[in-house]
Amino acid sequence: MRRPVLSTALLPLLLAGCTAAPGDDGGGAADHWRPTPGTAWQWQLSGKLDTSVDVPVYDIDGFDHDKAAVAGLHDDGRKVICYVSTGAWEEFRPDADEFPEEVLGKGNGWEGERWLDIRATDVLEPLMAERLDMCRDKGFDAVEPDNMDGYKNDTGFPLTGDDQLRYNRLIADLAHDRGMAVGLKNDLDQIPDLVDDFDFAVNEQCAQYGECADNQPFVDAGKAVFHVEYELPTERFCADSRELRLSSMLKKYELDAWREAC
């Protein structure tokens, strides 16, 4: 989850014989992409999509962009990640009415969003499967599932670390079953347990909170860590990011097209 300012706290299959795209290690499982450490990226979740950034990976909102937008990025040689929230309900999504009130918890710090009771997999699994079907059908190469660390927050539910591990692995399996890669969003404390289940990581503000070294298991496994800071200038984190082999950049909280990469 993008941390609030006042917070306290991609489906074409890779076919045999295809040329590896930028940022693809060309190895590993044959059925989905695996980005390698240091792969440059762009993350844009608001505003008109700017496709002019010269990077091999784009992470964009899965609901807000159609199959043609994804195909256009593919035509430019990019891999495309589908942003969807899997751990929180968003009142502005077209499927919002499909979530029963009993699985909706406290607000997560963003207007119109509430934590989900991730223990209720009988309710949430088919809903999330539909969302990942959408990502697959639009041609995304990977998924960025957001709000994957509810157990560390005041959700309104007594969530445990085991609840979170079970749910996060469910989301990873749903993505892999559809031929897409999947990233672990934040959830630093559970990286040692989940690094084998996920293909890359997405992290916010690890430099600001002194947590970047916690991503090392992903780098050691040859998997990219896509990282953003919002409040620190690049001179405060880029040197360390390069040493750690993170894919780092400075962004605004609204995650529009603006970026300042390391």
mmCIF file of N, CA and C in Angstrom, residues 61-180:
data_model
loop_
_atom_site.group_PDB
_atom_site.id
_atom_site.type_symbol
_atom_site.label_atom_id
_atom_site.label_comp_id
_atom_site.label_asym_id
_atom_site.label_seq_id
_atom_site.Cartn_x
_atom_site.Cartn_y
_atom_site.Cartn_z
ATOM 1 N N ASP A 61 -2.231 0.564 -13.356
ATOM 2 C CA ASP A 61 -3.466 0.089 -12.758
ATOM 3 C C ASP A 61 -4.194 -0.871 -13.697
ATOM 4 N N GLY A 62 -4.548 -2.047 -13.167
ATOM 5 C CA GLY A 62 -5.194 -3.061 -13.985
ATOM 6 C C GLY A 62 -6.593 -2.698 -14.429
ATOM 7 N N PHE A 63 -7.348 -2.000 -13.585
ATOM 8 C CA PHE A 63 -8.705 -1.607 -13.946
ATOM 9 C C PHE A 63 -8.723 -0.443 -14.922
ATOM 10 N N ASP A 64 -7.782 0.474 -14.785
ATOM 11 C CA ASP A 64 -7.827 1.727 -15.528
ATOM 12 C C ASP A 64 -7.316 1.630 -16.959
ATOM 13 N N HIS A 65 -6.683 0.524 -17.322
ATOM 14 C CA HIS A 65 -6.080 0.414 -18.651
ATOM 15 C C HIS A 65 -6.586 -0.821 -19.374
ATOM 16 N N ASP A 66 -6.827 -0.663 -20.669
ATOM 17 C CA ASP A 66 -7.405 -1.748 -21.445
ATOM 18 C C ASP A 66 -6.329 -2.580 -22.146
ATOM 19 N N LYS A 67 -6.792 -3.585 -22.859
ATOM 20 C CA LYS A 67 -5.900 -4.509 -23.561
ATOM 21 C C LYS A 67 -5.009 -3.773 -24.560
ATOM 22 N N ALA A 68 -5.563 -2.733 -25.199
ATOM 23 C CA ALA A 68 -4.790 -1.982 -26.199
ATOM 24 C C ALA A 68 -3.621 -1.249 -25.558
ATOM 25 N N ALA A 69 -3.827 -0.711 -24.355
ATOM 26 C CA ALA A 69 -2.740 -0.010 -23.669
ATOM 27 C C ALA A 69 -1.611 -0.963 -23.332
ATOM 28 N N VAL A 70 -1.960 -2.147 -22.867
ATOM 29 C CA VAL A 70 -0.951 -3.155 -22.543
ATOM 30 C C VAL A 70 -0.226 -3.589 -23.816
ATOM 31 N N ALA A 71 -0.985 -3.809 -24.882
ATOM 32 C CA ALA A 71 -0.380 -4.220 -26.155
ATOM 33 C C ALA A 71 0.562 -3.149 -26.691
ATOM 34 N N GLY A 72 0.184 -1.879 -26.493
ATOM 35 C CA GLY A 72 1.052 -0.804 -26.944
ATOM 36 C C GLY A 72 2.386 -0.806 -26.230
ATOM 37 N N LEU A 73 2.352 -1.039 -24.929
ATOM 38 C CA LEU A 73 3.603 -1.130 -24.170
ATOM 39 C C LEU A 73 4.411 -2.347 -24.615
ATOM 40 N N HIS A 74 3.740 -3.456 -24.883
ATOM 41 C CA HIS A 74 4.439 -4.638 -25.402
ATOM 42 C C HIS A 74 5.095 -4.333 -26.748
ATOM 43 N N ASP A 75 4.401 -3.591 -27.582
ATOM 44 C CA ASP A 75 4.962 -3.243 -28.894
ATOM 45 C C ASP A 75 6.236 -2.424 -28.760
ATOM 46 N N ASP A 76 6.337 -1.696 -27.650
ATOM 47 C CA ASP A 76 7.539 -0.908 -27.370
ATOM 48 C C ASP A 76 8.606 -1.718 -26.631
ATOM 49 N N GLY A 77 8.356 -3.014 -26.455
ATOM 50 C CA GLY A 77 9.342 -3.883 -25.827
ATOM 51 C C GLY A 77 9.284 -3.920 -24.317
ATOM 52 N N ARG A 78 8.166 -3.472 -23.731
ATOM 53 C CA ARG A 78 8.054 -3.438 -22.278
ATOM 54 C C ARG A 78 7.316 -4.651 -21.733
ATOM 55 N N LYS A 79 7.675 -5.034 -20.523
ATOM 56 C CA LYS A 79 6.861 -5.925 -19.725
ATOM 57 C C LYS A 79 5.909 -5.053 -18.916
ATOM 58 N N VAL A 80 4.708 -5.569 -18.620
ATOM 59 C CA VAL A 80 3.697 -4.746 -17.980
ATOM 60 C C VAL A 80 3.121 -5.456 -16.756
ATOM 61 N N ILE A 81 3.151 -4.757 -15.627
ATOM 62 C CA ILE A 81 2.651 -5.281 -14.356
ATOM 63 C C ILE A 81 1.276 -4.698 -14.078
ATOM 64 N N CYS A 82 0.377 -5.539 -13.606
ATOM 65 C CA CYS A 82 -1.010 -5.174 -13.320
ATOM 66 C C CYS A 82 -1.171 -4.874 -11.839
ATOM 67 N N TYR A 83 -1.392 -3.612 -11.503
ATOM 68 C CA TYR A 83 -1.651 -3.233 -10.128
ATOM 69 C C TYR A 83 -3.096 -3.526 -9.765
ATOM 70 N N VAL A 84 -3.291 -4.332 -8.717
ATOM 71 C CA VAL A 84 -4.622 -4.560 -8.158
ATOM 72 C C VAL A 84 -4.500 -4.646 -6.640
ATOM 73 N N SER A 85 -5.503 -4.180 -5.954
ATOM 74 C CA SER A 85 -5.510 -4.341 -4.508
ATOM 75 C C SER A 85 -6.138 -5.681 -4.168
ATOM 76 N N THR A 86 -5.421 -6.485 -3.399
ATOM 77 C CA THR A 86 -5.929 -7.794 -2.998
ATOM 78 C C THR A 86 -6.199 -7.878 -1.499
ATOM 79 N N GLY A 87 -5.703 -6.915 -0.743
ATOM 80 C CA GLY A 87 -5.875 -6.947 0.698
ATOM 81 C C GLY A 87 -6.784 -5.864 1.228
ATOM 82 N N ALA A 88 -7.284 -5.001 0.344
ATOM 83 C CA ALA A 88 -8.191 -3.944 0.774
ATOM 84 C C ALA A 88 -9.298 -3.754 -0.257
ATOM 85 N N TRP A 89 -10.458 -3.366 0.226
ATOM 86 C CA TRP A 89 -11.615 -3.050 -0.617
ATOM 87 C C TRP A 89 -11.538 -1.594 -1.031
ATOM 88 N N GLU A 90 -11.907 -1.317 -2.288
ATOM 89 C CA GLU A 90 -11.910 0.042 -2.824
ATOM 90 C C GLU A 90 -13.306 0.346 -3.355
ATOM 91 N N GLU A 91 -13.946 1.357 -2.800
ATOM 92 C CA GLU A 91 -15.334 1.640 -3.149
ATOM 93 C C GLU A 91 -15.511 2.086 -4.592
ATOM 94 N N PHE A 92 -14.433 2.503 -5.245
ATOM 95 C CA PHE A 92 -14.513 3.055 -6.592
ATOM 96 C C PHE A 92 -14.268 2.014 -7.687
ATOM 97 N N ARG A 93 -14.099 0.748 -7.313
ATOM 98 C CA ARG A 93 -13.876 -0.291 -8.321
ATOM 99 C C ARG A 93 -15.216 -0.855 -8.820
ATOM 100 N N PRO A 94 -15.265 -1.334 -10.070
ATOM 101 C CA PRO A 94 -16.534 -1.819 -10.617
ATOM 102 C C PRO A 94 -17.086 -3.059 -9.916
ATOM 103 N N ASP A 95 -16.238 -3.781 -9.184
ATOM 104 C CA ASP A 95 -16.703 -4.976 -8.484
ATOM 105 C C ASP A 95 -16.939 -4.729 -6.996
ATOM 106 N N ALA A 96 -16.947 -3.481 -6.573
ATOM 107 C CA ALA A 96 -17.032 -3.157 -5.147
ATOM 108 C C ALA A 96 -18.262 -3.764 -4.480
ATOM 109 N N ASP A 97 -19.392 -3.816 -5.183
ATOM 110 C CA ASP A 97 -20.629 -4.315 -4.584
ATOM 111 C C ASP A 97 -20.613 -5.827 -4.372
ATOM 112 N N GLU A 98 -19.617 -6.513 -4.910
ATOM 113 C CA GLU A 98 -19.544 -7.966 -4.765
ATOM 114 C C GLU A 98 -18.916 -8.394 -3.435
ATOM 115 N N PHE A 99 -18.360 -7.428 -2.697
ATOM 116 C CA PHE A 99 -17.732 -7.735 -1.423
ATOM 117 C C PHE A 99 -18.741 -7.586 -0.292
ATOM 118 N N PRO A 100 -19.053 -8.649 0.439
ATOM 119 C CA PRO A 100 -20.016 -8.526 1.540
ATOM 120 C C PRO A 100 -19.463 -7.686 2.679
ATOM 121 N N GLU A 101 -20.357 -7.028 3.382
ATOM 122 C CA GLU A 101 -19.963 -6.115 4.445
ATOM 123 C C GLU A 101 -19.134 -6.809 5.517
ATOM 124 N N GLU A 102 -19.379 -8.073 5.768
ATOM 125 C CA GLU A 102 -18.674 -8.741 6.860
ATOM 126 C C GLU A 102 -17.183 -8.932 6.614
ATOM 127 N N VAL A 103 -16.725 -8.773 5.377
ATOM 128 C CA VAL A 103 -15.277 -8.901 5.130
ATOM 129 C C VAL A 103 -14.599 -7.541 5.050
ATOM 130 N N LEU A 104 -15.355 -6.461 5.277
ATOM 131 C CA LEU A 104 -14.796 -5.114 5.188
ATOM 132 C C LEU A 104 -14.444 -4.610 6.584
ATOM 133 N N GLY A 105 -13.193 -4.214 6.756
ATOM 134 C CA GLY A 105 -12.718 -3.769 8.049
ATOM 135 C C GLY A 105 -12.543 -2.271 8.136
ATOM 136 N N LYS A 106 -11.567 -1.867 8.901
ATOM 137 C CA LYS A 106 -11.279 -0.454 9.100
ATOM 138 C C LYS A 106 -10.622 0.154 7.864
ATOM 139 N N GLY A 107 -10.649 1.480 7.786
ATOM 140 C CA GLY A 107 -9.979 2.176 6.701
ATOM 141 C C GLY A 107 -8.477 1.951 6.752
ATOM 142 N N ASN A 108 -7.863 1.950 5.584
ATOM 143 C CA ASN A 108 -6.421 1.695 5.528
ATOM 144 C C ASN A 108 -5.594 2.960 5.345
ATOM 145 N N GLY A 109 -6.239 4.123 5.516
ATOM 146 C CA GLY A 109 -5.519 5.383 5.387
ATOM 147 C C GLY A 109 -5.733 6.080 4.067
ATOM 148 N N TRP A 110 -6.426 5.429 3.140
ATOM 149 C CA TRP A 110 -6.730 6.017 1.847
ATOM 150 C C TRP A 110 -8.228 6.147 1.705
ATOM 151 N N GLU A 111 -8.688 7.282 1.200
ATOM 152 C CA GLU A 111 -10.116 7.554 1.092
ATOM 153 C C GLU A 111 -10.816 6.489 0.261
ATOM 154 N N GLY A 112 -11.909 5.953 0.802
ATOM 155 C CA GLY A 112 -12.699 4.964 0.082
ATOM 156 C C GLY A 112 -12.129 3.569 0.101
ATOM 157 N N GLU A 113 -11.158 3.306 0.979
ATOM 158 C CA GLU A 113 -10.546 1.983 1.045
ATOM 159 C C GLU A 113 -10.650 1.416 2.459
ATOM 160 N N ARG A 114 -10.884 0.116 2.561
ATOM 161 C CA ARG A 114 -10.977 -0.572 3.851
ATOM 162 C C ARG A 114 -10.260 -1.916 3.774
ATOM 163 N N TRP A 115 -9.619 -2.274 4.849
ATOM 164 C CA TRP A 115 -8.942 -3.563 4.915
ATOM 165 C C TRP A 115 -9.948 -4.704 4.727
ATOM 166 N N LEU A 116 -9.459 -5.823 4.171
ATOM 167 C CA LEU A 116 -10.272 -7.018 4.004
ATOM 168 C C LEU A 116 -9.925 -8.065 5.057
ATOM 169 N N ASP A 117 -10.915 -8.873 5.417
ATOM 170 C CA ASP A 117 -10.670 -9.996 6.312
ATOM 171 C C ASP A 117 -10.108 -11.135 5.479
ATOM 172 N N ILE A 118 -8.788 -11.204 5.405
ATOM 173 C CA ILE A 118 -8.128 -12.174 4.529
ATOM 174 C C ILE A 118 -8.300 -13.608 5.005
ATOM 175 N N ARG A 119 -8.859 -13.812 6.167
ATOM 176 C CA ARG A 119 -9.168 -15.173 6.621
ATOM 177 C C ARG A 119 -10.331 -15.764 5.834
ATOM 178 N N ALA A 120 -11.177 -14.897 5.259
ATOM 179 C CA ALA A 120 -12.391 -15.331 4.557
ATOM 180 C C ALA A 120 -12.072 -15.694 3.112
ATOM 181 N N THR A 121 -11.239 -16.698 2.929
ATOM 182 C CA THR A 121 -10.819 -17.051 1.577
ATOM 183 C C THR A 121 -11.954 -17.634 0.740
ATOM 184 N N ASP A 122 -12.979 -18.198 1.395
ATOM 185 C CA ASP A 122 -14.116 -18.703 0.638
ATOM 186 C C ASP A 122 -14.819 -17.593 -0.107
ATOM 187 N N VAL A 123 -14.778 -16.376 0.460
ATOM 188 C CA VAL A 123 -15.368 -15.201 -0.179
ATOM 189 C C VAL A 123 -14.370 -14.526 -1.106
ATOM 190 N N LEU A 124 -13.151 -14.347 -0.634
ATOM 191 C CA LEU A 124 -12.181 -13.533 -1.363
ATOM 192 C C LEU A 124 -11.514 -14.255 -2.525
ATOM 193 N N GLU A 125 -11.296 -15.557 -2.427
ATOM 194 C CA GLU A 125 -10.583 -16.248 -3.514
ATOM 195 C C GLU A 125 -11.275 -16.099 -4.861
ATOM 196 N N PRO A 126 -12.597 -16.336 -4.977
ATOM 197 C CA PRO A 126 -13.223 -16.148 -6.300
ATOM 198 C C PRO A 126 -13.211 -14.698 -6.772
ATOM 199 N N LEU A 127 -13.307 -13.744 -5.841
ATOM 200 C CA LEU A 127 -13.254 -12.340 -6.235
ATOM 201 C C LEU A 127 -11.873 -11.967 -6.757
ATOM 202 N N MET A 128 -10.833 -12.427 -6.067
ATOM 203 C CA MET A 128 -9.474 -12.141 -6.523
ATOM 204 C C MET A 128 -9.142 -12.896 -7.803
ATOM 205 N N ALA A 129 -9.675 -14.094 -7.953
ATOM 206 C CA ALA A 129 -9.468 -14.850 -9.193
ATOM 207 C C ALA A 129 -10.041 -14.078 -10.379
ATOM 208 N N GLU A 130 -11.206 -13.441 -10.182
ATOM 209 C CA GLU A 130 -11.795 -12.639 -11.254
ATOM 210 C C GLU A 130 -10.908 -11.448 -11.591
ATOM 211 N N ARG A 131 -10.338 -10.828 -10.575
ATOM 212 C CA ARG A 131 -9.449 -9.691 -10.833
ATOM 213 C C ARG A 131 -8.204 -10.134 -11.605
ATOM 214 N N LEU A 132 -7.655 -11.270 -11.229
ATOM 215 C CA LEU A 132 -6.459 -11.742 -11.930
ATOM 216 C C LEU A 132 -6.806 -12.279 -13.317
ATOM 217 N N ASP A 133 -8.021 -12.794 -13.493
ATOM 218 C CA ASP A 133 -8.487 -13.128 -14.845
ATOM 219 C C ASP A 133 -8.470 -11.880 -15.724
ATOM 220 N N MET A 134 -8.906 -10.758 -15.152
ATOM 221 C CA MET A 134 -8.898 -9.491 -15.879
ATOM 222 C C MET A 134 -7.478 -9.133 -16.313
ATOM 223 N N CYS A 135 -6.532 -9.233 -15.389
ATOM 224 C CA CYS A 135 -5.135 -8.926 -15.719
ATOM 225 C C CYS A 135 -4.636 -9.828 -16.844
ATOM 226 N N ARG A 136 -4.908 -11.115 -16.712
ATOM 227 C CA ARG A 136 -4.491 -12.063 -17.747
ATOM 228 C C ARG A 136 -5.132 -11.745 -19.087
ATOM 229 N N ASP A 137 -6.439 -11.501 -19.095
ATOM 230 C CA ASP A 137 -7.158 -11.286 -20.342
ATOM 231 C C ASP A 137 -6.732 -9.998 -21.044
ATOM 232 N N LYS A 138 -6.227 -9.037 -20.275
ATOM 233 C CA LYS A 138 -5.717 -7.805 -20.878
ATOM 234 C C LYS A 138 -4.272 -7.950 -21.344
ATOM 235 N N GLY A 139 -3.645 -9.082 -21.045
ATOM 236 C CA GLY A 139 -2.307 -9.358 -21.552
ATOM 237 C C GLY A 139 -1.168 -8.975 -20.637
ATOM 238 N N PHE A 140 -1.464 -8.662 -19.382
ATOM 239 C CA PHE A 140 -0.389 -8.301 -18.454
ATOM 240 C C PHE A 140 0.569 -9.468 -18.239
ATOM 241 N N ASP A 141 1.822 -9.122 -17.974
ATOM 242 C CA ASP A 141 2.858 -10.122 -17.719
ATOM 243 C C ASP A 141 2.969 -10.489 -16.245
ATOM 244 N N ALA A 142 2.523 -9.614 -15.378
ATOM 245 C CA ALA A 142 2.700 -9.820 -13.947
ATOM 246 C C ALA A 142 1.645 -9.059 -13.168
ATOM 247 N N VAL A 143 1.611 -9.345 -11.872
ATOM 248 C CA VAL A 143 0.650 -8.718 -10.970
ATOM 249 C C VAL A 143 1.387 -8.093 -9.800
ATOM 250 N N GLU A 144 0.968 -6.883 -9.437
ATOM 251 C CA GLU A 144 1.398 -6.269 -8.182
ATOM 252 C C GLU A 144 0.195 -6.239 -7.251
ATOM 253 N N PRO A 145 0.055 -7.230 -6.378
ATOM 254 C CA PRO A 145 -1.061 -7.230 -5.433
ATOM 255 C C PRO A 145 -0.755 -6.329 -4.243
ATOM 256 N N ASP A 146 -1.615 -5.370 -3.997
ATOM 257 C CA ASP A 146 -1.353 -4.381 -2.954
ATOM 258 C C ASP A 146 -2.033 -4.754 -1.639
ATOM 259 N N ASN A 147 -1.605 -4.098 -0.583
ATOM 260 C CA ASN A 147 -2.153 -4.288 0.757
ATOM 261 C C ASN A 147 -1.979 -5.740 1.227
ATOM 262 N N MET A 148 -0.746 -6.196 1.149
ATOM 263 C CA MET A 148 -0.416 -7.582 1.468
ATOM 264 C C MET A 148 0.167 -7.747 2.862
ATOM 265 N N ASP A 149 -0.019 -6.765 3.727
ATOM 266 C CA ASP A 149 0.531 -6.851 5.071
ATOM 267 C C ASP A 149 -0.481 -6.399 6.118
ATOM 268 N N GLY A 150 -1.744 -6.747 5.907
ATOM 269 C CA GLY A 150 -2.793 -6.341 6.835
ATOM 270 C C GLY A 150 -2.536 -6.789 8.262
ATOM 271 N N TYR A 151 -1.907 -7.924 8.457
ATOM 272 C CA TYR A 151 -1.707 -8.439 9.813
ATOM 273 C C TYR A 151 -0.831 -7.523 10.661
ATOM 274 N N LYS A 152 -0.092 -6.622 10.016
ATOM 275 C CA LYS A 152 0.754 -5.667 10.738
ATOM 276 C C LYS A 152 0.036 -4.349 10.987
ATOM 277 N N ASN A 153 -1.237 -4.272 10.605
ATOM 278 C CA ASN A 153 -1.996 -3.027 10.701
ATOM 279 C C ASN A 153 -3.270 -3.224 11.518
ATOM 280 N N ASP A 154 -3.893 -2.118 11.879
ATOM 281 C CA ASP A 154 -5.143 -2.147 12.623
ATOM 282 C C ASP A 154 -6.283 -2.285 11.638
ATOM 283 N N THR A 155 -6.608 -3.525 11.284
ATOM 284 C CA THR A 155 -7.584 -3.797 10.231
ATOM 285 C C THR A 155 -9.012 -3.912 10.744
ATOM 286 N N GLY A 156 -9.159 -4.124 12.051
ATOM 287 C CA GLY A 156 -10.465 -4.435 12.604
ATOM 288 C C GLY A 156 -10.682 -5.927 12.735
ATOM 289 N N PHE A 157 -9.722 -6.713 12.286
ATOM 290 C CA PHE A 157 -9.791 -8.171 12.389
ATOM 291 C C PHE A 157 -8.544 -8.681 13.120
ATOM 292 N N PRO A 158 -8.655 -9.783 13.866
ATOM 293 C CA PRO A 158 -7.497 -10.334 14.587
ATOM 294 C C PRO A 158 -6.609 -11.179 13.677
ATOM 295 N N LEU A 159 -6.028 -10.534 12.686
ATOM 296 C CA LEU A 159 -5.221 -11.273 11.710
ATOM 297 C C LEU A 159 -3.866 -11.648 12.297
ATOM 298 N N THR A 160 -3.382 -12.830 11.951
ATOM 299 C CA THR A 160 -2.081 -13.317 12.414
ATOM 300 C C THR A 160 -1.102 -13.410 11.256
ATOM 301 N N GLY A 161 0.154 -13.597 11.589
ATOM 302 C CA GLY A 161 1.166 -13.799 10.570
ATOM 303 C C GLY A 161 0.865 -15.010 9.711
ATOM 304 N N ASP A 162 0.356 -16.079 10.315
ATOM 305 C CA ASP A 162 -0.001 -17.271 9.554
ATOM 306 C C ASP A 162 -1.152 -16.997 8.594
ATOM 307 N N ASP A 163 -2.122 -16.185 9.031
ATOM 308 C CA ASP A 163 -3.208 -15.788 8.124
ATOM 309 C C ASP A 163 -2.647 -15.090 6.897
ATOM 310 N N GLN A 164 -1.670 -14.191 7.127
ATOM 311 C CA GLN A 164 -1.094 -13.423 6.024
ATOM 312 C C GLN A 164 -0.291 -14.309 5.090
ATOM 313 N N LEU A 165 0.505 -15.223 5.641
ATOM 314 C CA LEU A 165 1.274 -16.143 4.806
ATOM 315 C C LEU A 165 0.353 -16.975 3.918
ATOM 316 N N ARG A 166 -0.712 -17.485 4.509
ATOM 317 C CA ARG A 166 -1.655 -18.320 3.764
ATOM 318 C C ARG A 166 -2.297 -17.521 2.631
ATOM 319 N N TYR A 167 -2.718 -16.300 2.922
ATOM 320 C CA TYR A 167 -3.385 -15.482 1.912
ATOM 321 C C TYR A 167 -2.416 -15.038 0.819
ATOM 322 N N ASN A 168 -1.230 -14.620 1.213
ATOM 323 C CA ASN A 168 -0.268 -14.163 0.218
ATOM 324 C C ASN A 168 0.121 -15.292 -0.731
ATOM 325 N N ARG A 169 0.279 -16.486 -0.196
ATOM 326 C CA ARG A 169 0.590 -17.641 -1.054
ATOM 327 C C ARG A 169 -0.584 -17.975 -1.968
ATOM 328 N N LEU A 170 -1.809 -17.787 -1.490
ATOM 329 C CA LEU A 170 -2.983 -17.987 -2.333
ATOM 330 C C LEU A 170 -2.955 -17.039 -3.521
ATOM 331 N N ILE A 171 -2.672 -15.764 -3.262
ATOM 332 C CA ILE A 171 -2.609 -14.780 -4.350
ATOM 333 C C ILE A 171 -1.498 -15.132 -5.334
ATOM 334 N N ALA A 172 -0.346 -15.544 -4.823
ATOM 335 C CA ALA A 172 0.764 -15.941 -5.701
ATOM 336 C C ALA A 172 0.358 -17.119 -6.574
ATOM 337 N N ASP A 173 -0.319 -18.099 -5.990
ATOM 338 C CA ASP A 173 -0.750 -19.262 -6.768
ATOM 339 C C ASP A 173 -1.763 -18.870 -7.838
ATOM 340 N N LEU A 174 -2.681 -17.962 -7.498
ATOM 341 C CA LEU A 174 -3.672 -17.520 -8.486
ATOM 342 C C LEU A 174 -3.000 -16.847 -9.677
ATOM 343 N N ALA A 175 -1.974 -16.039 -9.410
ATOM 344 C CA ALA A 175 -1.242 -15.380 -10.501
ATOM 345 C C ALA A 175 -0.478 -16.403 -11.333
ATOM 346 N N HIS A 176 0.239 -17.287 -10.670
ATOM 347 C CA HIS A 176 1.032 -18.286 -11.399
ATOM 348 C C HIS A 176 0.144 -19.224 -12.210
ATOM 349 N N ASP A 177 -1.023 -19.582 -11.677
ATOM 350 C CA ASP A 177 -1.947 -20.442 -12.406
ATOM 351 C C ASP A 177 -2.415 -19.798 -13.707
ATOM 352 N N ARG A 178 -2.315 -18.475 -13.777
ATOM 353 C CA ARG A 178 -2.723 -17.744 -14.975
ATOM 354 C C ARG A 178 -1.531 -17.338 -15.830
ATOM 355 N N GLY A 179 -0.352 -17.876 -15.528
ATOM 356 C CA GLY A 179 0.841 -17.630 -16.338
ATOM 357 C C GLY A 179 1.505 -16.305 -16.116
ATOM 358 N N MET A 180 1.167 -15.634 -15.002
ATOM 359 C CA MET A 180 1.749 -14.326 -14.720
ATOM 360 C C MET A 180 2.711 -14.397 -13.548
#
